[in-house]
Coordinates of C-alpha atoms and ligand atoms in Angstrom, one line a residue:
X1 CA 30.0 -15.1 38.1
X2 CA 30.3 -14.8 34.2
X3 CA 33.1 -15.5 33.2
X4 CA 36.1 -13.3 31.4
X5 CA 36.2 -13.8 27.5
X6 CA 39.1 -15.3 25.3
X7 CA 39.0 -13.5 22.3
X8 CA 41.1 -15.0 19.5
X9 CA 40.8 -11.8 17.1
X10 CA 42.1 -9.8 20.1
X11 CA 45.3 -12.4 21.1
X12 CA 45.8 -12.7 17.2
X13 CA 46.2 -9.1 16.5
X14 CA 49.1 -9.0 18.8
X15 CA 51.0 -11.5 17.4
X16 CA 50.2 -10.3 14.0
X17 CA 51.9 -6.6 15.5
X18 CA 55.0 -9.0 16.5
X19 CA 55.3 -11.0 13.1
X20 CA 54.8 -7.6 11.1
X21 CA 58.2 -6.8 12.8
X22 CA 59.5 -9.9 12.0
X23 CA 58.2 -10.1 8.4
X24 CA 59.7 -6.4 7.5
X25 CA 63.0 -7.8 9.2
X26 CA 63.3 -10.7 6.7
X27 CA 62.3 -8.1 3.5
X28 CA 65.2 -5.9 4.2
X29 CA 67.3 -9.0 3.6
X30 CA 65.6 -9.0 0.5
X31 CA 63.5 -12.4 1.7
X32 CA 60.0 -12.3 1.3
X33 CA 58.1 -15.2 3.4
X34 CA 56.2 -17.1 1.0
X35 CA 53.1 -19.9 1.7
X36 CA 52.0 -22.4 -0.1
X37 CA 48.6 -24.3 0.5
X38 CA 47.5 -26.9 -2.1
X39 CA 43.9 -28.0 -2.3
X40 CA 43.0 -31.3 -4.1
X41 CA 39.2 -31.2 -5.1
X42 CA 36.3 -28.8 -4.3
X43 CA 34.6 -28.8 -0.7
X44 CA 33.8 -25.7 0.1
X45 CA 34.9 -25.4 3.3
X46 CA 38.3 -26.3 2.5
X47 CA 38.3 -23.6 0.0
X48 CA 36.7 -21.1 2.4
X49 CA 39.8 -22.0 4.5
X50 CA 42.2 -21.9 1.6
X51 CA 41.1 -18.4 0.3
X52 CA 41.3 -17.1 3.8
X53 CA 44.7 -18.1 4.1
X54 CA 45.8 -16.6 0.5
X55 CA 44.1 -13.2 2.1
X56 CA 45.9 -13.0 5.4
X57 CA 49.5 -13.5 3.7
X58 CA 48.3 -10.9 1.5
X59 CA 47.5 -8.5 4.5
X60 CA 50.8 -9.4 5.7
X61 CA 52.6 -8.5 3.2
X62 CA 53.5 -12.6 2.4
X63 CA 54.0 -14.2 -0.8
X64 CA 51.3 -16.9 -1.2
X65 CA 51.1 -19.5 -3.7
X66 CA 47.2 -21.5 -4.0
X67 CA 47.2 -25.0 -6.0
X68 CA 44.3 -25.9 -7.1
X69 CA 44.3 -29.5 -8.3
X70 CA 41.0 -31.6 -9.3
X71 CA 39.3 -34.4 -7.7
X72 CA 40.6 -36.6 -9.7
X73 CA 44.5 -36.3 -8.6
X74 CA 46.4 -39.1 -8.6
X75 CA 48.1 -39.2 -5.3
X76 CA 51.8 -39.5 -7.6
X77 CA 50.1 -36.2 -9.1
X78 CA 49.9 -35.0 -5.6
X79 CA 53.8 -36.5 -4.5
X80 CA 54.9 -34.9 -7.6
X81 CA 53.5 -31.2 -6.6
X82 CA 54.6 -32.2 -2.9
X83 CA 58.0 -32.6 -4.5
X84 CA 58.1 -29.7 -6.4
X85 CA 57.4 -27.2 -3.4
X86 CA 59.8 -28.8 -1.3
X87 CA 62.5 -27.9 -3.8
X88 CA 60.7 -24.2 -4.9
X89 CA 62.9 -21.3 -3.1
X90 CA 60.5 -18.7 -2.8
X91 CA 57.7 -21.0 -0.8
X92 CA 59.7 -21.1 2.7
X93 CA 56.7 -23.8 4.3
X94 CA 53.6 -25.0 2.9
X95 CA 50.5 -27.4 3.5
X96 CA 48.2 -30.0 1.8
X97 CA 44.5 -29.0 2.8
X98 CA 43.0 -31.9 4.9
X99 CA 40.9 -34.1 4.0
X100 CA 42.4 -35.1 1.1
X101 CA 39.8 -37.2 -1.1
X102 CA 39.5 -41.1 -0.5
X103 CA 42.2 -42.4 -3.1
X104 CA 44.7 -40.7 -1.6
X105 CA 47.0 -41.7 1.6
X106 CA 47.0 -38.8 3.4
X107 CA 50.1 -39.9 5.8
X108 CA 52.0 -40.9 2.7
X109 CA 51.6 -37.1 1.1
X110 CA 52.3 -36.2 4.5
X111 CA 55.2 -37.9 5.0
X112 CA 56.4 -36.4 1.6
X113 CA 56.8 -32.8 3.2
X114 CA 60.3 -32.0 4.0
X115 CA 60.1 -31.5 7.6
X116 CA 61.8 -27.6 7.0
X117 CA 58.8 -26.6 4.9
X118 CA 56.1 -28.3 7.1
X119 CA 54.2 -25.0 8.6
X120 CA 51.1 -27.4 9.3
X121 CA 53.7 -29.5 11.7
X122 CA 52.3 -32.7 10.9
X123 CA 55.0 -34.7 9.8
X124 CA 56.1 -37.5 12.1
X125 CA 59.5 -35.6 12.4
X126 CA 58.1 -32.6 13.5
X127 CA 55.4 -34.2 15.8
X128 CA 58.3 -36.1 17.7
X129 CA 60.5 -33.3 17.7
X130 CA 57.7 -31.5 19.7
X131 CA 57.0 -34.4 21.3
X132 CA 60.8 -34.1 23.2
X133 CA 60.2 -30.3 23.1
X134 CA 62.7 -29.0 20.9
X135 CA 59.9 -27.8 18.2
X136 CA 60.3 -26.1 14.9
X137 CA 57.0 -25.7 14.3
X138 CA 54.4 -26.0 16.6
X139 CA 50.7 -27.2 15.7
X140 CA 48.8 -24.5 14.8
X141 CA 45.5 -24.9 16.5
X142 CA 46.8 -26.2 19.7
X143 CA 49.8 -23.5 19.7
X144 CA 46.4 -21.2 19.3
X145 CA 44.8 -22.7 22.4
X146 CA 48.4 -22.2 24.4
X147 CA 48.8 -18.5 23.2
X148 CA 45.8 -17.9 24.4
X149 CA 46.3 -19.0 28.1
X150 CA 49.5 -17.4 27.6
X151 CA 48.4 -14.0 26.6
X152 CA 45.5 -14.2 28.9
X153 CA 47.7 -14.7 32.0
X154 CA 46.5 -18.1 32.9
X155 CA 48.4 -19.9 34.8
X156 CA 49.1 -23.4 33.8
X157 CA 52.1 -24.6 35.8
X158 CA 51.0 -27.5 38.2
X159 CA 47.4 -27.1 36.7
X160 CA 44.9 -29.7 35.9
X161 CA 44.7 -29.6 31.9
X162 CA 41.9 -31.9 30.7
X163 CA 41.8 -32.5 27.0
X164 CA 38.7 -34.2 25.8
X165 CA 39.8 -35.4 22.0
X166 CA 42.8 -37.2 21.2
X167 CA 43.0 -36.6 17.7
X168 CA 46.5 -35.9 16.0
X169 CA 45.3 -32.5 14.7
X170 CA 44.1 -31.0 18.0
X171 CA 43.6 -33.3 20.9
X172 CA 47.1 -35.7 21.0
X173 CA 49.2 -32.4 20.1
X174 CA 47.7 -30.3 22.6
X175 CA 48.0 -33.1 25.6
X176 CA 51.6 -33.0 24.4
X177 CA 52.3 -29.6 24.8
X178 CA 50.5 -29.0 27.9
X179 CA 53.1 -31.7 29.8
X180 CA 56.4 -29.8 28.5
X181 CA 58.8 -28.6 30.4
X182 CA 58.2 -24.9 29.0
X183 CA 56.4 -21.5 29.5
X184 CA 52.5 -21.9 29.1
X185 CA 52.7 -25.3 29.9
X186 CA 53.9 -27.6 32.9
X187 CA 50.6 -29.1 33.7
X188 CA 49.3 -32.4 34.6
X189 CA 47.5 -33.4 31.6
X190 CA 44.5 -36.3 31.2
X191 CA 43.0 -37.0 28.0
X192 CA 39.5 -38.3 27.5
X193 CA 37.7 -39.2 24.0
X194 CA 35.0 -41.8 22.7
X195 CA 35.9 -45.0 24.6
X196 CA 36.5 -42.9 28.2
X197 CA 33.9 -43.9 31.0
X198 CA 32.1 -41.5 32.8
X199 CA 33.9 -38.3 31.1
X200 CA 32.6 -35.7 33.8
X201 CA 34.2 -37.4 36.5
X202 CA 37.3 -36.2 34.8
X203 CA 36.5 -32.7 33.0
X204 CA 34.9 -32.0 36.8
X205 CA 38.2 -32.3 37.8
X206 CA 39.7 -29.8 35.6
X207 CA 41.2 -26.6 36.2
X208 CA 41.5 -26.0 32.6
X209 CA 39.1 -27.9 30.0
X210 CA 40.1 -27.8 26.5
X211 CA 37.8 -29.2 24.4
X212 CA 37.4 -31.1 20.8
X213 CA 35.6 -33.2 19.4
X214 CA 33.0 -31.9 16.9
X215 CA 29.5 -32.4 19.3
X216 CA 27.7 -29.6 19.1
X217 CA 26.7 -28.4 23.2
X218 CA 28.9 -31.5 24.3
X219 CA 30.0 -30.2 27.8
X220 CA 27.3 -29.1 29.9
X221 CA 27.3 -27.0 33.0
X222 CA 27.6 -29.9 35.1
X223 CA 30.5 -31.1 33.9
X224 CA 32.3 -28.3 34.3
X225 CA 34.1 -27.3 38.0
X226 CA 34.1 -23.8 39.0
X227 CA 36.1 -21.4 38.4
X228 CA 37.2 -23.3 35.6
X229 CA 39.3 -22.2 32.2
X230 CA 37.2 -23.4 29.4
X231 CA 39.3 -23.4 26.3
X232 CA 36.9 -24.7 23.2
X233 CA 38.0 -25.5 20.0
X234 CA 34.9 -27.5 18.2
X235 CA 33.0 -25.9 15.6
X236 CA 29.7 -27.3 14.3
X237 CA 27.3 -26.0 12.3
X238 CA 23.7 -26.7 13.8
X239 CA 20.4 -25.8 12.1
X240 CA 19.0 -22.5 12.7
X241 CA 16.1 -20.7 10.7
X242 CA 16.7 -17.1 12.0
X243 CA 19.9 -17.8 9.6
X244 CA 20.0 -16.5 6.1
X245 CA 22.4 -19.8 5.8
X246 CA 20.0 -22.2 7.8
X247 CA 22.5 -23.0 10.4
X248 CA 24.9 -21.3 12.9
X249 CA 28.1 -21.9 14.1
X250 CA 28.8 -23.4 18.3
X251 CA 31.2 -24.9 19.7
X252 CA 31.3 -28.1 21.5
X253 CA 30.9 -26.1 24.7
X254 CA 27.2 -25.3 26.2
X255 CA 28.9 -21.4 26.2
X256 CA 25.5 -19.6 28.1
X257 CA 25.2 -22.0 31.0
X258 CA 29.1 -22.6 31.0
X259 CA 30.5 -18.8 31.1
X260 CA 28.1 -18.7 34.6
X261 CA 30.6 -21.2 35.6
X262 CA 34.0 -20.8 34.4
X263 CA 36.4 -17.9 35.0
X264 CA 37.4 -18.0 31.4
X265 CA 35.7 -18.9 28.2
X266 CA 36.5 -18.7 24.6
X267 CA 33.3 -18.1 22.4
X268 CA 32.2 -19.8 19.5
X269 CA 32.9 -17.9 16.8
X270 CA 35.3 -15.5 17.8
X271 CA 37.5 -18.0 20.0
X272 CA 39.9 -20.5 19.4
X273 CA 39.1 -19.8 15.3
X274 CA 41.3 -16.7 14.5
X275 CA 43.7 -18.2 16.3
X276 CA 44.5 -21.3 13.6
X277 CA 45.6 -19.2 10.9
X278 CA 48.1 -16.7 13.1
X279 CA 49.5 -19.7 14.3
X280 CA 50.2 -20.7 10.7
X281 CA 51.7 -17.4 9.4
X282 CA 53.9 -17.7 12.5
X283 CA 55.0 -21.0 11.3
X284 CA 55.7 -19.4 7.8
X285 CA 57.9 -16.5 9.3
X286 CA 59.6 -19.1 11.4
X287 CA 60.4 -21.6 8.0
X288 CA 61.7 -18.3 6.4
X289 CA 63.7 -17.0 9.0
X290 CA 65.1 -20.9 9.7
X291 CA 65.9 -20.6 5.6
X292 CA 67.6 -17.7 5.3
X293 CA 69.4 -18.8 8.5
X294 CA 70.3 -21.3 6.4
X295 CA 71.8 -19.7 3.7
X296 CA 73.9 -17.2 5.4
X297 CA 75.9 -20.4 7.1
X298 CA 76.4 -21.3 3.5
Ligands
NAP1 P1 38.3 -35.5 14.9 O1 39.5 -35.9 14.2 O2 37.0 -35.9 14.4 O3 38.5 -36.1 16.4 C1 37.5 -36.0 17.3 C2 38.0 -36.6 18.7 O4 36.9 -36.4 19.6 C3 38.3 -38.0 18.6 O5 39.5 -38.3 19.4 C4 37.1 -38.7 19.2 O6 37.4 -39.9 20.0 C5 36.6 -37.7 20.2 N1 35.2 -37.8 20.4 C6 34.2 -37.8 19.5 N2 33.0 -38.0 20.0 C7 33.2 -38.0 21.4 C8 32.4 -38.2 22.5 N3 31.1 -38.3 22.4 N4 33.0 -38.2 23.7 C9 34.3 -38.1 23.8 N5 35.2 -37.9 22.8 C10 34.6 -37.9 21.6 O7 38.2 -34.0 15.1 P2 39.3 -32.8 15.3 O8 40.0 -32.6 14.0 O9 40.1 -33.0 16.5 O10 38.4 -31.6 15.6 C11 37.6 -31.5 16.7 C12 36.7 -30.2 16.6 O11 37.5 -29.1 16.5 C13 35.8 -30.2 15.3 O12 34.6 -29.5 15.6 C14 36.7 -29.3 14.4 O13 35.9 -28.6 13.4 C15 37.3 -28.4 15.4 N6 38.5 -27.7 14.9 C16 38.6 -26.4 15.0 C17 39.7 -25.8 14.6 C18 39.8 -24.3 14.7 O14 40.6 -23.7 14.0 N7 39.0 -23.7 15.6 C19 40.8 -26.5 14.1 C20 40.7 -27.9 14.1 C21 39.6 -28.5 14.5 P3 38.0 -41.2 19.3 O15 39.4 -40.9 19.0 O16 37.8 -42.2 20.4 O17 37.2 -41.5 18.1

């Protein structure tokens, strides 16, 4: 058996055909959606991410602010910024790229947010508020992973969900969501991580695995049972000469062995990834129409 493919470009251009909708809805009202991401430093990755962001509101017809502040920020540099896009109209949600660099407490910036403008959904409001299931926003890359199932016709009511991670960007959100009460969820729900003994014994036992935790080829064929939904959300970036770069991109799935085994699997690239930044611009679309909502009760 090889197993069906979840492809995040394919699940992502539908929502992006139900947002457009929504998005030319808002502009007729004269609202534009508008995103703003602020970036504190230089890793490149984080301004791959950033960039790709600015492009995809751009495609969307979004407004999209990018702050670019250096290294050297002072985190009441940062609150002050924080401050000022909370109170700027015309950015209806926007996000701090993570990580932030050493001198500054991420949970404090966090905490800064107001919890209408938080697209990333990190702030403790939001996180309990999704927590009880009566969501705003929803996490991006977990909302990803459920859209998918979702969109794929999995079923998850009364299923085994195995989350190996427990992270508050992917792993505790995603355990959380897959326990609601609530359409593409209703699951019984373990989580593993780093201090779980004897981790196959439990992702054997899964009827859907989801899995991060940044090991490249982590979950092997035999911990995986059959028939299985293999949702995989790691990316890691191993050495390969073949590459112009030097190294190529997995996941934390062993995908050729596993796909013989599971009777759904999301590649690496091409999964979970795409998935991410949809989520986000749904988030945005959501913070504008809330917004507006807003001020026509006014
Ligand atoms: P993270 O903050 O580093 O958390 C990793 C989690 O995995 C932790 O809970 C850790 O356990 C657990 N873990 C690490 N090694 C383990 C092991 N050997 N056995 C069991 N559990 C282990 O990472 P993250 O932010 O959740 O991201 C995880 C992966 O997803 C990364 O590859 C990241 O790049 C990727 N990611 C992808 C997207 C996307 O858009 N596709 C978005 C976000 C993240 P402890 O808590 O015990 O330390």
């Amino acid at each position: 058996m090889t197993a069906e493919l979840i492809l995040g470009k394919e699940v992502s251009q539908e929502i992006y055909g139900e947002l457009e909708a929504r998005i030319a809805a808002l502009k007729e009202k004269g609202v534009t959606p508008g995103l703003g991401v602020v970036l504190v430093g230089e890793d490149p990755a984080s301004q791959t991410y950033v960039r790709m962001k600015g492009k995809k509101c751009e495609e969307l017809g979004m407004r999209s602010e990018t702050v670019i502040l250096p290294e050297s920020t002072t985190q009441s540099e940062l609150l002050a910024k924080v401050d000022e896009l909370n109170n700027n109209p015309g950015i209806h949600g926007f996000l701090i790229q993570l990580p932030l660099p050493d001198h500054i407490d991420e949970q404090a910036v966090i905490n800064a947010i107001d919890p209408s403008k938080d697209v990333d959904c990190f702030h403790p409001s939001n996180v309990g508020r999704m927590l009880i299931g009566d969501p705003d926003f929803m996490p991006a890359t977990p909302a990803g992973v459920q859209q998918m199932l979702i969109r794929s016709g999995i079923e998850t009511e009364g299923k085994h969900v195995v989350v190996v991670g427990r992270s508050n960007i992917v792993g505790k959100p995603m355990a959380a969501m897959m326990m609601q009460k609530a359409k593409g969820a209703d699951s019984t729900v373990t989580v593993v991580h780093s201090r779980t003994k004897d981790i196959a014994s439990y992702t054997r036992e899964a009827d859907i695995l989801i899995v991060a935790i940044g090991k490249a080829g982590f979950i092997t064929e035999d911990m995986v049972k059959k028939g299985a939904v293999v949702m995989d959300v790691g990316t890691n970036h191993i050495p390969d000469s073949s590459k112009k770069s030097g190294t190529r991109l997995v996941g934390d799935v062993d995908f050729e062995k596993v796909k013989e085994k599971a009777s759904a699997i999301t590649p690496v690239p091409g999964g979970v990834g795409p998935m991410t930044i949809c989520m986000l611009m749904v988030n945005t679309v959501h913070a504008a129409e809330m917004a507006d909502k807003k001020r026509c009760n006014q």
